[in-house]
Structures are given as C-alpha cells and as structure tokens.
Amino acid sequence: AMAVLGVGCTRTEDRPVAIVNGDPIPRKVYAATLKEKEAALKAQAPHETDAIKRALRKQVLDDLIIRQLFIRAARKAKMEASREEVDRQLDAVRARLQGDGFEGFLRERQMTLEEFREELADNIRILKFRENLLKDLAVDDEEVRRYYDANPAAFREPETYRVRLIPVRSEADGV
C-alpha cells in the first residue's frame, strides 16, 4: 500500500491530506473526523497537551489511511452494500440525531446526503469484508489455554493503588 501526503494543488482546502493507492482522502473528511475525535478527547482529558494533539492528528490520519485500504480491499473482494442496508443505517443515524440534529450533523461534517450514504455503504462493505475474513477463523479452548500458559507476562497486570487526596484547611481539621 502506498500513501502520498500533501500533493500539489492550488488551494490548501482542495488538496487531499493523503492519497492511498490513487484514492484521495479529502481534507474535509480529515477535518471533520479530527473535530469529532478532539471533542471526545476533551470530554475524557480536558487538559490536553500539544503532544497529545499531535498524536491525535497522526492517529486520525493513520485511521483514515487504514480505512481507505479496507475500502479498496472490500471493493476488490466485491463486497456490496444494498440500498436497503444503507437505508437501515441511515434511519438509525437519523433516529439518534432526531429533529434538525441530522441536518446539523451533515453541515458540521460538510457532507451532502449522498456523500454520507456512500460513507455508510463503505462502512457496510468494510464490515462484510472483515466478517468474511474472520468467518473461518476458529480457535479452540485448548489453543487459547496453551497461548495463555506460554505467555504469562502478557496477561499480568502491575499492582495498582487508588490514592485520594482530601484537602483540609488545617492539621486540626484533618485529624
């Protein structure tokens, strides 16, 4: 797989953030995905650092490149998404985002309904592709036990402690 980053175009917003085997990853897709991940990160870690932001930007780009590779592999394997499957997914998203929430969702992601339908279709293709890859994968309990017994360090968790700090105004208040 080959990914090219930052190819030459006239306007930055028109340039894809990467081209994976000839398939561009649009800057607006990257920006929308990054915005979603940043919001989730803020909810979990309100004091993010520049290093965390850089790592997040890299992770989003890596995830989009991997997604593009999966999309290509799924299409090559002739995995299809029927109109009914896409409609069911679309209805589920609309139900979660009730009212004007769905239109706002599309506006925020700078997507048309058709672009979103294609994203849903790609999600379905990827899911089918993964299921197809894993369908013949079977691991019996004995094989799991042998692996577990042969790799105990991989399953060992370090001892942890829960520490709580209770601030008090004076030593007398803390006694």
PDB file of C-alpha atoms in Angstrom, residues 13 15 17 25-39 57 60-61 64 108-110:
ATOM      1  CA  GLU A  13      -8.626  23.207   1.257  1.00  0.00           C
ATOM      2  CA  ARG A  15      -5.786  19.308  -1.511  1.00  0.00           C
ATOM      3  CA  VAL A  17      -4.478  15.119   3.129  1.00  0.00           C
ATOM      4  CA  ILE A  25      -8.602  11.299   1.460  1.00  0.00           C
ATOM      5  CA  PRO A  26     -10.343  14.696   1.293  1.00  0.00           C
ATOM      6  CA  ARG A  27      -9.189  17.387   3.691  1.00  0.00           C
ATOM      7  CA  LYS A  28     -12.789  18.000   4.806  1.00  0.00           C
ATOM      8  CA  VAL A  29     -13.115  14.336   5.840  1.00  0.00           C
ATOM      9  CA  TYR A  30      -9.902  14.610   7.837  1.00  0.00           C
ATOM     10  CA  ALA A  31     -11.017  17.891   9.438  1.00  0.00           C
ATOM     11  CA  ALA A  32     -14.456  16.537  10.384  1.00  0.00           C
ATOM     12  CA  THR A  33     -13.006  13.320  11.796  1.00  0.00           C
ATOM     13  CA  LEU A  34     -10.367  15.242  13.749  1.00  0.00           C
ATOM     14  CA  LYS A  35     -13.021  17.573  15.169  1.00  0.00           C
ATOM     15  CA  GLU A  36     -15.096  14.600  16.379  1.00  0.00           C
ATOM     16  CA  LYS A  37     -12.051  12.953  17.982  1.00  0.00           C
ATOM     17  CA  GLU A  38     -10.948  16.231  19.598  1.00  0.00           C
ATOM     18  CA  ALA A  39     -14.401  16.660  21.152  1.00  0.00           C
ATOM     19  CA  ARG A  57      -3.757  14.281  14.400  1.00  0.00           C
ATOM     20  CA  VAL A  60      -6.719  10.278  12.751  1.00  0.00           C
ATOM     21  CA  LEU A  61      -4.663  10.320   9.556  1.00  0.00           C
ATOM     22  CA  LEU A  64      -8.267   7.245   7.601  1.00  0.00           C
ATOM     23  CA  GLU A 108     -20.824  20.168  10.538  1.00  0.00           C
ATOM     24  CA  ARG A 109     -19.149  17.415   8.527  1.00  0.00           C
ATOM     25  CA  GLN A 110     -19.565  19.431   5.304  1.00  0.00           C
TER      26      GLN A 110
END
